[in-house]
């Protein structure tokens, strides 16, 4: 009994010390909004958050990209494997700044407000059948890239969406088996070729017969989510929807 008491007492002291240290750091380095730099306890202040831009209408009912002359330049002439997908906003302005800091500057804490933004979109604006999803699966990155970055940004977003929606997270079924070039460096056709056969399912029992909500950070041509969907469906998934933070140009 004394050992148990000692354990909880030690943990309580440690927690108090951490809180004191965190408060001390806040005095020296006051928390700021990562987008505008203004002093704010939130990593993204409400003013910057409110300026995230939605996807302009009308948009494609399949991939969610804005139509141009009543035509989807993203899906036209292509057979898509996913049932439907959307982006919570545009990869521009404040949202672009937040995503870049989250993805390339090691700011893992931005997964929380960005995940909350995605969840808010699902609850208030999404017009596809995401509620039918049995589980949430993040788009995986290759182990080499994960070691370099330190985390998979899509997995962090998926963790928050799982918590907010109550849908179980399946993060270890879909894996990336080819270390591809970054999609941002390539054109539309090159992107499709770049990710071809780049993914595999190592735990088919986790997704077999299930409807999946696939989560990514940014999509432009939807080549990555399409290839992930193909892989999941071949492994026995029933249907795949996707959601990302933003659509790139």
Short mmCIF file of N, CA and C in Angstrom, two decimals, residues 61-215:
data_model
loop_
_atom_site.label_atom_id
_atom_site.label_comp_id
_atom_site.label_asym_id
_atom_site.label_seq_id
_atom_site.Cartn_x
_atom_site.Cartn_y
_atom_site.Cartn_z
N UNK A 61 -19.18 16.29 -57.28
CA UNK A 61 -19.83 15.46 -56.27
C UNK A 61 -18.97 14.26 -55.90
N UNK A 62 -18.01 13.93 -56.74
CA UNK A 62 -17.15 12.78 -56.43
C UNK A 62 -15.92 13.21 -55.62
N UNK A 63 -15.10 14.12 -56.16
CA UNK A 63 -13.84 14.45 -55.50
C UNK A 63 -13.87 15.73 -54.68
N UNK A 64 -14.89 16.58 -54.90
CA UNK A 64 -15.00 17.81 -54.11
C UNK A 64 -14.27 19.02 -54.66
N UNK A 65 -13.55 18.88 -55.79
CA UNK A 65 -12.86 20.02 -56.38
C UNK A 65 -13.86 20.95 -57.08
N UNK A 66 -13.54 22.23 -57.10
CA UNK A 66 -14.40 23.21 -57.75
C UNK A 66 -14.51 22.94 -59.25
N UNK A 67 -15.73 23.00 -59.77
CA UNK A 67 -15.96 22.79 -61.19
C UNK A 67 -15.55 24.03 -61.97
N UNK A 68 -15.02 23.83 -63.15
CA UNK A 68 -14.68 24.91 -64.07
C UNK A 68 -15.47 24.70 -65.34
N UNK A 69 -16.36 25.65 -65.68
CA UNK A 69 -17.26 25.50 -66.82
C UNK A 69 -18.05 24.20 -66.73
N UNK A 70 -18.59 23.95 -65.54
CA UNK A 70 -19.42 22.77 -65.26
C UNK A 70 -18.68 21.45 -65.44
N UNK A 71 -17.37 21.50 -65.37
CA UNK A 71 -16.57 20.29 -65.60
C UNK A 71 -15.52 20.16 -64.50
N UNK A 72 -15.29 18.92 -64.04
CA UNK A 72 -14.25 18.68 -63.05
C UNK A 72 -12.96 18.33 -63.78
N UNK A 73 -12.00 19.22 -63.73
CA UNK A 73 -10.72 18.98 -64.38
C UNK A 73 -9.91 17.91 -63.64
N UNK A 74 -10.30 17.66 -62.41
CA UNK A 74 -9.57 16.68 -61.61
C UNK A 74 -10.01 15.24 -61.91
N UNK A 75 -11.31 15.05 -62.17
CA UNK A 75 -11.85 13.70 -62.37
C UNK A 75 -12.14 13.36 -63.83
N UNK A 76 -12.25 14.35 -64.68
CA UNK A 76 -12.65 14.14 -66.07
C UNK A 76 -11.78 13.09 -66.76
N UNK A 77 -12.42 12.06 -67.28
CA UNK A 77 -11.71 11.02 -68.01
C UNK A 77 -11.05 9.98 -67.14
N UNK A 78 -11.21 10.08 -65.82
CA UNK A 78 -10.57 9.14 -64.91
C UNK A 78 -11.62 8.32 -64.16
N UNK A 79 -11.33 7.06 -63.95
CA UNK A 79 -12.18 6.21 -63.13
C UNK A 79 -11.65 6.26 -61.71
N UNK A 80 -12.45 6.80 -60.79
CA UNK A 80 -12.02 6.95 -59.41
C UNK A 80 -12.43 5.73 -58.58
N UNK A 81 -11.57 5.34 -57.67
CA UNK A 81 -11.86 4.18 -56.82
C UNK A 81 -12.63 4.55 -55.57
N UNK A 82 -12.47 5.80 -55.08
CA UNK A 82 -13.19 6.22 -53.88
C UNK A 82 -14.62 6.61 -54.23
N UNK A 83 -15.51 6.42 -53.24
CA UNK A 83 -16.92 6.73 -53.45
C UNK A 83 -17.15 8.24 -53.52
N UNK A 84 -16.49 8.97 -52.63
CA UNK A 84 -16.57 10.44 -52.60
C UNK A 84 -15.53 10.95 -51.62
N UNK A 85 -15.19 12.23 -51.78
CA UNK A 85 -14.23 12.84 -50.87
C UNK A 85 -14.36 14.34 -50.88
N UNK A 86 -13.86 14.97 -49.84
CA UNK A 86 -13.94 16.42 -49.71
C UNK A 86 -12.71 16.97 -49.00
N UNK A 87 -12.51 18.28 -49.13
CA UNK A 87 -11.51 19.01 -48.36
C UNK A 87 -12.24 20.03 -47.51
N UNK A 88 -11.75 20.23 -46.30
CA UNK A 88 -12.39 21.19 -45.40
C UNK A 88 -12.19 22.62 -45.88
N UNK A 89 -11.08 22.89 -46.59
CA UNK A 89 -10.82 24.25 -47.05
C UNK A 89 -9.84 24.29 -48.20
N UNK A 90 -9.48 25.51 -48.58
CA UNK A 90 -8.52 25.72 -49.67
C UNK A 90 -7.10 25.85 -49.11
N UNK A 91 -6.15 25.35 -49.87
CA UNK A 91 -4.74 25.46 -49.50
C UNK A 91 -4.26 26.86 -49.88
N UNK A 92 -4.68 27.83 -49.08
CA UNK A 92 -4.37 29.24 -49.38
C UNK A 92 -4.42 30.04 -48.08
N UNK A 93 -3.76 31.19 -48.09
CA UNK A 93 -3.83 32.11 -46.96
C UNK A 93 -3.44 31.50 -45.63
N UNK A 94 -4.26 31.77 -44.61
CA UNK A 94 -3.96 31.31 -43.25
C UNK A 94 -3.91 29.79 -43.13
N UNK A 95 -4.79 29.11 -43.85
CA UNK A 95 -4.81 27.65 -43.76
C UNK A 95 -3.54 27.06 -44.35
N UNK A 96 -3.08 27.61 -45.45
CA UNK A 96 -1.82 27.14 -46.05
C UNK A 96 -0.66 27.34 -45.09
N UNK A 97 -0.62 28.50 -44.44
CA UNK A 97 0.45 28.81 -43.49
C UNK A 97 0.44 27.80 -42.33
N UNK A 98 -0.74 27.52 -41.81
CA UNK A 98 -0.85 26.57 -40.70
C UNK A 98 -0.43 25.17 -41.11
N UNK A 99 -0.85 24.73 -42.30
CA UNK A 99 -0.50 23.39 -42.77
C UNK A 99 1.00 23.26 -42.99
N UNK A 100 1.61 24.27 -43.58
CA UNK A 100 3.06 24.23 -43.82
C UNK A 100 3.84 24.13 -42.51
N UNK A 101 3.42 24.88 -41.52
CA UNK A 101 4.11 24.83 -40.22
C UNK A 101 3.88 23.47 -39.55
N UNK A 102 2.71 22.92 -39.71
CA UNK A 102 2.38 21.61 -39.16
C UNK A 102 3.19 20.50 -39.84
N UNK A 103 3.28 20.59 -41.15
CA UNK A 103 3.89 19.51 -41.94
C UNK A 103 5.40 19.61 -42.03
N UNK A 104 5.93 20.82 -42.16
CA UNK A 104 7.36 20.98 -42.44
C UNK A 104 8.18 21.60 -41.31
N UNK A 105 7.52 22.17 -40.30
CA UNK A 105 8.26 22.85 -39.24
C UNK A 105 8.15 22.15 -37.88
N UNK A 106 7.71 20.91 -37.90
CA UNK A 106 7.68 20.12 -36.68
C UNK A 106 6.65 20.55 -35.66
N UNK A 107 5.65 21.35 -36.04
CA UNK A 107 4.66 21.83 -35.08
C UNK A 107 3.51 20.83 -34.95
N UNK A 108 3.80 19.75 -34.25
CA UNK A 108 2.83 18.67 -34.08
C UNK A 108 1.56 19.13 -33.37
N UNK A 109 1.68 20.15 -32.52
CA UNK A 109 0.53 20.58 -31.75
C UNK A 109 -0.58 21.15 -32.63
N UNK A 110 -0.25 21.48 -33.89
CA UNK A 110 -1.27 22.00 -34.80
C UNK A 110 -2.23 20.92 -35.28
N UNK A 111 -1.91 19.66 -35.00
CA UNK A 111 -2.83 18.58 -35.37
C UNK A 111 -4.17 18.76 -34.66
N UNK A 112 -4.13 19.30 -33.44
CA UNK A 112 -5.38 19.47 -32.68
C UNK A 112 -6.32 20.50 -33.32
N UNK A 113 -5.88 21.75 -33.55
CA UNK A 113 -6.81 22.71 -34.17
C UNK A 113 -7.18 22.35 -35.60
N UNK A 114 -6.23 21.76 -36.35
CA UNK A 114 -6.54 21.37 -37.73
C UNK A 114 -7.50 20.18 -37.75
N UNK A 115 -7.30 19.24 -36.84
CA UNK A 115 -8.24 18.12 -36.72
C UNK A 115 -9.62 18.61 -36.30
N UNK A 116 -9.65 19.60 -35.41
CA UNK A 116 -10.92 20.19 -34.98
C UNK A 116 -11.61 20.90 -36.14
N UNK A 117 -10.82 21.55 -36.98
CA UNK A 117 -11.36 22.22 -38.17
C UNK A 117 -11.99 21.20 -39.12
N UNK A 118 -11.31 20.08 -39.33
CA UNK A 118 -11.84 19.02 -40.19
C UNK A 118 -13.13 18.44 -39.61
N UNK A 119 -13.15 18.25 -38.31
CA UNK A 119 -14.35 17.71 -37.67
C UNK A 119 -15.51 18.70 -37.78
N UNK A 120 -15.22 19.99 -37.59
CA UNK A 120 -16.25 21.00 -37.74
C UNK A 120 -16.84 20.99 -39.14
N UNK A 121 -15.98 20.76 -40.14
CA UNK A 121 -16.48 20.67 -41.51
C UNK A 121 -17.42 19.48 -41.65
N UNK A 122 -17.01 18.33 -41.12
CA UNK A 122 -17.85 17.13 -41.22
C UNK A 122 -19.22 17.36 -40.59
N UNK A 123 -19.24 17.99 -39.44
CA UNK A 123 -20.48 18.15 -38.70
C UNK A 123 -21.40 19.22 -39.28
N UNK A 124 -20.84 20.22 -39.94
CA UNK A 124 -21.68 21.35 -40.36
C UNK A 124 -21.82 21.53 -41.87
N UNK A 125 -20.83 21.06 -42.66
CA UNK A 125 -20.88 21.37 -44.09
C UNK A 125 -20.74 20.17 -45.01
N UNK A 126 -20.28 19.04 -44.51
CA UNK A 126 -20.01 17.89 -45.38
C UNK A 126 -21.31 17.34 -45.97
N UNK A 127 -21.28 17.05 -47.28
CA UNK A 127 -22.46 16.54 -47.96
C UNK A 127 -22.20 15.17 -48.60
N UNK A 128 -21.28 14.40 -48.01
CA UNK A 128 -21.09 13.02 -48.46
C UNK A 128 -21.33 12.10 -47.26
N UNK A 129 -21.44 10.82 -47.48
CA UNK A 129 -21.92 9.91 -46.44
C UNK A 129 -20.81 9.41 -45.52
N UNK A 130 -20.11 10.34 -44.92
CA UNK A 130 -18.99 9.98 -44.05
C UNK A 130 -19.44 9.25 -42.79
N UNK A 131 -20.68 9.48 -42.36
CA UNK A 131 -21.17 8.83 -41.15
C UNK A 131 -21.31 7.32 -41.33
N UNK A 132 -21.33 6.86 -42.58
CA UNK A 132 -21.41 5.43 -42.83
C UNK A 132 -20.08 4.72 -42.56
N UNK A 133 -19.01 5.48 -42.41
CA UNK A 133 -17.69 4.87 -42.22
C UNK A 133 -17.64 4.07 -40.92
N UNK A 134 -17.04 2.89 -41.01
CA UNK A 134 -16.87 2.03 -39.84
C UNK A 134 -15.60 2.38 -39.08
N UNK A 135 -14.63 2.94 -39.79
CA UNK A 135 -13.35 3.26 -39.14
C UNK A 135 -12.63 4.34 -39.93
N UNK A 136 -11.59 4.89 -39.32
CA UNK A 136 -10.77 5.94 -39.94
C UNK A 136 -9.37 5.38 -40.19
N UNK A 137 -8.88 5.59 -41.41
CA UNK A 137 -7.54 5.11 -41.80
C UNK A 137 -6.73 6.29 -42.32
N UNK A 138 -5.56 6.57 -41.75
CA UNK A 138 -4.72 7.67 -42.26
C UNK A 138 -3.92 7.24 -43.48
N UNK A 139 -3.66 8.15 -44.38
CA UNK A 139 -2.75 7.88 -45.50
C UNK A 139 -1.35 7.72 -44.92
N UNK A 140 -0.69 6.58 -45.16
CA UNK A 140 0.62 6.36 -44.55
C UNK A 140 1.74 7.05 -45.31
N UNK A 141 2.83 7.32 -44.62
CA UNK A 141 4.05 7.79 -45.27
C UNK A 141 5.10 6.70 -45.12
N UNK A 142 6.11 6.76 -45.96
CA UNK A 142 7.15 5.73 -45.93
C UNK A 142 7.98 5.86 -44.64
N UNK A 143 8.46 4.73 -44.10
CA UNK A 143 9.26 4.79 -42.87
C UNK A 143 10.45 5.75 -42.93
N UNK A 144 11.06 5.88 -44.11
CA UNK A 144 12.19 6.80 -44.24
C UNK A 144 11.74 8.24 -44.00
N UNK A 145 10.62 8.59 -44.61
CA UNK A 145 10.11 9.96 -44.44
C UNK A 145 9.62 10.18 -43.01
N UNK A 146 9.06 9.14 -42.42
CA UNK A 146 8.61 9.27 -41.03
C UNK A 146 9.79 9.51 -40.09
N UNK A 147 10.89 8.84 -40.33
CA UNK A 147 12.07 9.05 -39.48
C UNK A 147 12.61 10.47 -39.64
N UNK A 148 12.59 10.97 -40.86
CA UNK A 148 13.09 12.32 -41.12
C UNK A 148 12.19 13.38 -40.49
N UNK A 149 10.87 13.19 -40.61
CA UNK A 149 9.91 14.18 -40.11
C UNK A 149 9.64 13.98 -38.62
N UNK A 150 9.67 12.74 -38.18
CA UNK A 150 9.39 12.44 -36.78
C UNK A 150 7.97 12.01 -36.51
N UNK A 151 7.10 12.14 -37.47
CA UNK A 151 5.70 11.77 -37.31
C UNK A 151 5.02 11.74 -38.67
N UNK A 152 3.85 11.07 -38.72
CA UNK A 152 3.01 11.10 -39.90
C UNK A 152 1.87 12.08 -39.63
N UNK A 153 1.87 13.20 -40.34
CA UNK A 153 0.90 14.26 -40.08
C UNK A 153 -0.54 13.78 -40.28
N UNK A 154 -0.76 12.90 -41.26
CA UNK A 154 -2.12 12.39 -41.51
C UNK A 154 -2.60 11.51 -40.36
N UNK A 155 -1.68 10.77 -39.77
CA UNK A 155 -2.04 9.93 -38.63
C UNK A 155 -2.42 10.77 -37.42
N UNK A 156 -1.70 11.87 -37.19
CA UNK A 156 -2.05 12.75 -36.07
C UNK A 156 -3.44 13.36 -36.27
N UNK A 157 -3.74 13.76 -37.49
CA UNK A 157 -5.07 14.30 -37.79
C UNK A 157 -6.14 13.22 -37.58
N UNK A 158 -5.84 12.01 -38.05
CA UNK A 158 -6.79 10.91 -37.92
C UNK A 158 -7.06 10.57 -36.47
N UNK A 159 -6.04 10.68 -35.62
CA UNK A 159 -6.22 10.42 -34.18
C UNK A 159 -7.23 11.38 -33.58
N UNK A 160 -7.13 12.65 -33.94
CA UNK A 160 -8.06 13.65 -33.40
C UNK A 160 -9.47 13.43 -33.97
N UNK A 161 -9.57 13.09 -35.25
CA UNK A 161 -10.89 12.84 -35.84
C UNK A 161 -11.54 11.61 -35.23
N UNK A 162 -10.74 10.60 -34.93
CA UNK A 162 -11.26 9.40 -34.28
C UNK A 162 -11.84 9.75 -32.92
N UNK A 163 -11.11 10.56 -32.17
CA UNK A 163 -11.58 10.96 -30.84
C UNK A 163 -12.85 11.79 -30.93
N UNK A 164 -12.92 12.71 -31.90
CA UNK A 164 -14.05 13.62 -32.01
C UNK A 164 -15.30 12.97 -32.60
N UNK A 165 -15.11 12.02 -33.51
CA UNK A 165 -16.25 11.36 -34.16
C UNK A 165 -16.67 10.08 -33.44
N UNK A 166 -15.75 9.52 -32.63
CA UNK A 166 -16.04 8.25 -31.98
C UNK A 166 -15.81 7.04 -32.86
N UNK A 167 -15.31 7.26 -34.07
CA UNK A 167 -15.04 6.15 -34.99
C UNK A 167 -13.64 5.61 -34.72
N UNK A 168 -13.49 4.28 -34.68
CA UNK A 168 -12.18 3.70 -34.34
C UNK A 168 -11.11 4.02 -35.38
N UNK A 169 -9.90 4.21 -34.89
CA UNK A 169 -8.75 4.49 -35.75
C UNK A 169 -8.03 3.18 -36.06
N UNK A 170 -7.77 2.96 -37.35
CA UNK A 170 -6.99 1.80 -37.78
C UNK A 170 -5.75 2.34 -38.48
N UNK A 171 -4.66 2.47 -37.75
CA UNK A 171 -3.48 3.14 -38.28
C UNK A 171 -2.40 2.18 -38.79
N UNK A 172 -2.59 0.89 -38.57
CA UNK A 172 -1.52 -0.05 -38.93
C UNK A 172 -1.91 -1.03 -40.02
N UNK A 173 -3.05 -0.83 -40.66
CA UNK A 173 -3.47 -1.76 -41.73
C UNK A 173 -2.88 -1.38 -43.08
N UNK A 174 -2.92 -0.09 -43.40
CA UNK A 174 -2.41 0.40 -44.69
C UNK A 174 -1.00 0.93 -44.50
N UNK A 175 -0.06 0.46 -45.33
CA UNK A 175 1.33 0.89 -45.23
C UNK A 175 1.84 1.35 -46.59
N UNK A 176 2.88 2.17 -46.54
CA UNK A 176 3.52 2.63 -47.77
C UNK A 176 4.79 1.81 -47.98
N UNK A 177 4.89 1.13 -49.10
CA UNK A 177 6.00 0.21 -49.33
C UNK A 177 7.04 0.74 -50.31
N UNK A 178 6.73 1.86 -50.96
CA UNK A 178 7.68 2.48 -51.90
C UNK A 178 7.95 3.91 -51.47
N UNK A 179 9.23 4.26 -51.37
CA UNK A 179 9.61 5.62 -51.00
C UNK A 179 9.59 6.48 -52.27
N UNK A 180 8.44 7.12 -52.52
CA UNK A 180 8.25 7.88 -53.75
C UNK A 180 8.75 9.31 -53.63
N UNK A 181 8.87 9.97 -54.75
CA UNK A 181 9.19 11.39 -54.76
C UNK A 181 8.02 12.17 -54.19
N UNK A 182 8.26 13.32 -53.56
CA UNK A 182 7.15 14.15 -53.07
C UNK A 182 6.23 14.55 -54.23
N UNK A 183 4.94 14.40 -54.04
CA UNK A 183 3.98 14.70 -55.09
C UNK A 183 4.03 16.17 -55.52
N UNK A 184 4.40 17.06 -54.59
CA UNK A 184 4.40 18.49 -54.88
C UNK A 184 5.37 18.83 -56.01
N UNK A 185 6.35 17.96 -56.28
CA UNK A 185 7.35 18.22 -57.31
C UNK A 185 6.87 17.81 -58.71
N UNK A 186 5.70 17.17 -58.81
CA UNK A 186 5.29 16.51 -60.06
C UNK A 186 4.02 17.09 -60.65
N UNK A 187 3.83 16.82 -61.95
CA UNK A 187 2.62 17.19 -62.65
C UNK A 187 1.55 16.13 -62.44
N UNK A 188 0.32 16.38 -62.95
CA UNK A 188 -0.81 15.46 -62.72
C UNK A 188 -0.55 14.01 -63.13
N UNK A 189 -0.09 13.78 -64.35
CA UNK A 189 0.14 12.41 -64.80
C UNK A 189 1.31 11.78 -64.07
N UNK A 190 2.35 12.57 -63.80
CA UNK A 190 3.50 12.07 -63.04
C UNK A 190 3.08 11.64 -61.63
N UNK A 191 2.15 12.35 -61.05
CA UNK A 191 1.67 12.02 -59.70
C UNK A 191 0.99 10.66 -59.68
N UNK A 192 0.18 10.39 -60.69
CA UNK A 192 -0.50 9.10 -60.76
C UNK A 192 0.50 7.96 -60.88
N UNK A 193 1.50 8.17 -61.73
CA UNK A 193 2.53 7.13 -61.93
C UNK A 193 3.38 6.98 -60.67
N UNK A 194 3.67 8.10 -60.03
CA UNK A 194 4.56 8.11 -58.87
C UNK A 194 4.05 7.24 -57.72
N UNK A 195 2.73 7.23 -57.50
CA UNK A 195 2.17 6.48 -56.36
C UNK A 195 1.61 5.12 -56.74
N UNK A 196 1.74 4.75 -58.00
CA UNK A 196 1.19 3.46 -58.44
C UNK A 196 1.88 2.32 -57.69
N UNK A 197 1.07 1.46 -57.08
CA UNK A 197 1.55 0.29 -56.32
C UNK A 197 2.44 0.67 -55.13
N UNK A 198 2.29 1.90 -54.65
CA UNK A 198 3.13 2.37 -53.55
C UNK A 198 2.61 1.94 -52.18
N UNK A 199 1.39 1.38 -52.13
CA UNK A 199 0.77 1.03 -50.85
C UNK A 199 0.42 -0.45 -50.78
N UNK A 200 0.26 -0.93 -49.57
CA UNK A 200 -0.13 -2.32 -49.34
C UNK A 200 -0.92 -2.41 -48.05
N UNK A 201 -1.77 -3.44 -47.96
CA UNK A 201 -2.52 -3.70 -46.73
C UNK A 201 -1.86 -4.89 -46.04
N UNK A 202 -1.44 -4.70 -44.81
CA UNK A 202 -0.77 -5.79 -44.09
C UNK A 202 -1.70 -6.46 -43.07
N UNK A 203 -2.85 -5.83 -42.80
CA UNK A 203 -3.83 -6.42 -41.90
C UNK A 203 -5.21 -6.33 -42.55
N UNK A 204 -5.48 -7.22 -43.48
CA UNK A 204 -6.75 -7.17 -44.21
C UNK A 204 -7.94 -7.39 -43.29
N UNK A 205 -7.74 -8.14 -42.20
CA UNK A 205 -8.84 -8.42 -41.28
C UNK A 205 -9.36 -7.13 -40.63
N UNK A 206 -8.51 -6.12 -40.56
CA UNK A 206 -8.90 -4.86 -39.91
C UNK A 206 -9.80 -4.00 -40.79
N UNK A 207 -9.79 -4.24 -42.10
CA UNK A 207 -10.57 -3.39 -43.00
C UNK A 207 -11.56 -4.19 -43.87
N UNK A 208 -11.49 -5.49 -43.81
CA UNK A 208 -12.33 -6.32 -44.67
C UNK A 208 -13.82 -6.10 -44.38
N UNK A 209 -14.56 -5.82 -45.47
CA UNK A 209 -16.00 -5.61 -45.35
C UNK A 209 -16.41 -4.29 -44.75
N UNK A 210 -15.47 -3.39 -44.53
CA UNK A 210 -15.76 -2.13 -43.84
C UNK A 210 -15.76 -0.94 -44.80
N UNK A 211 -16.55 0.05 -44.43
CA UNK A 211 -16.53 1.34 -45.11
C UNK A 211 -15.53 2.22 -44.38
N UNK A 212 -14.63 2.83 -45.15
CA UNK A 212 -13.48 3.52 -44.56
C UNK A 212 -13.50 5.01 -44.87
N UNK A 213 -13.16 5.80 -43.85
CA UNK A 213 -12.90 7.23 -44.05
C UNK A 213 -11.39 7.40 -44.05
N UNK A 214 -10.84 7.68 -45.22
CA UNK A 214 -9.40 7.85 -45.42
C UNK A 214 -9.04 9.31 -45.14
N UNK A 215 -8.01 9.55 -44.36
CA UNK A 215 -7.65 10.91 -43.95
C UNK A 215 -6.26 11.28 -44.47
#
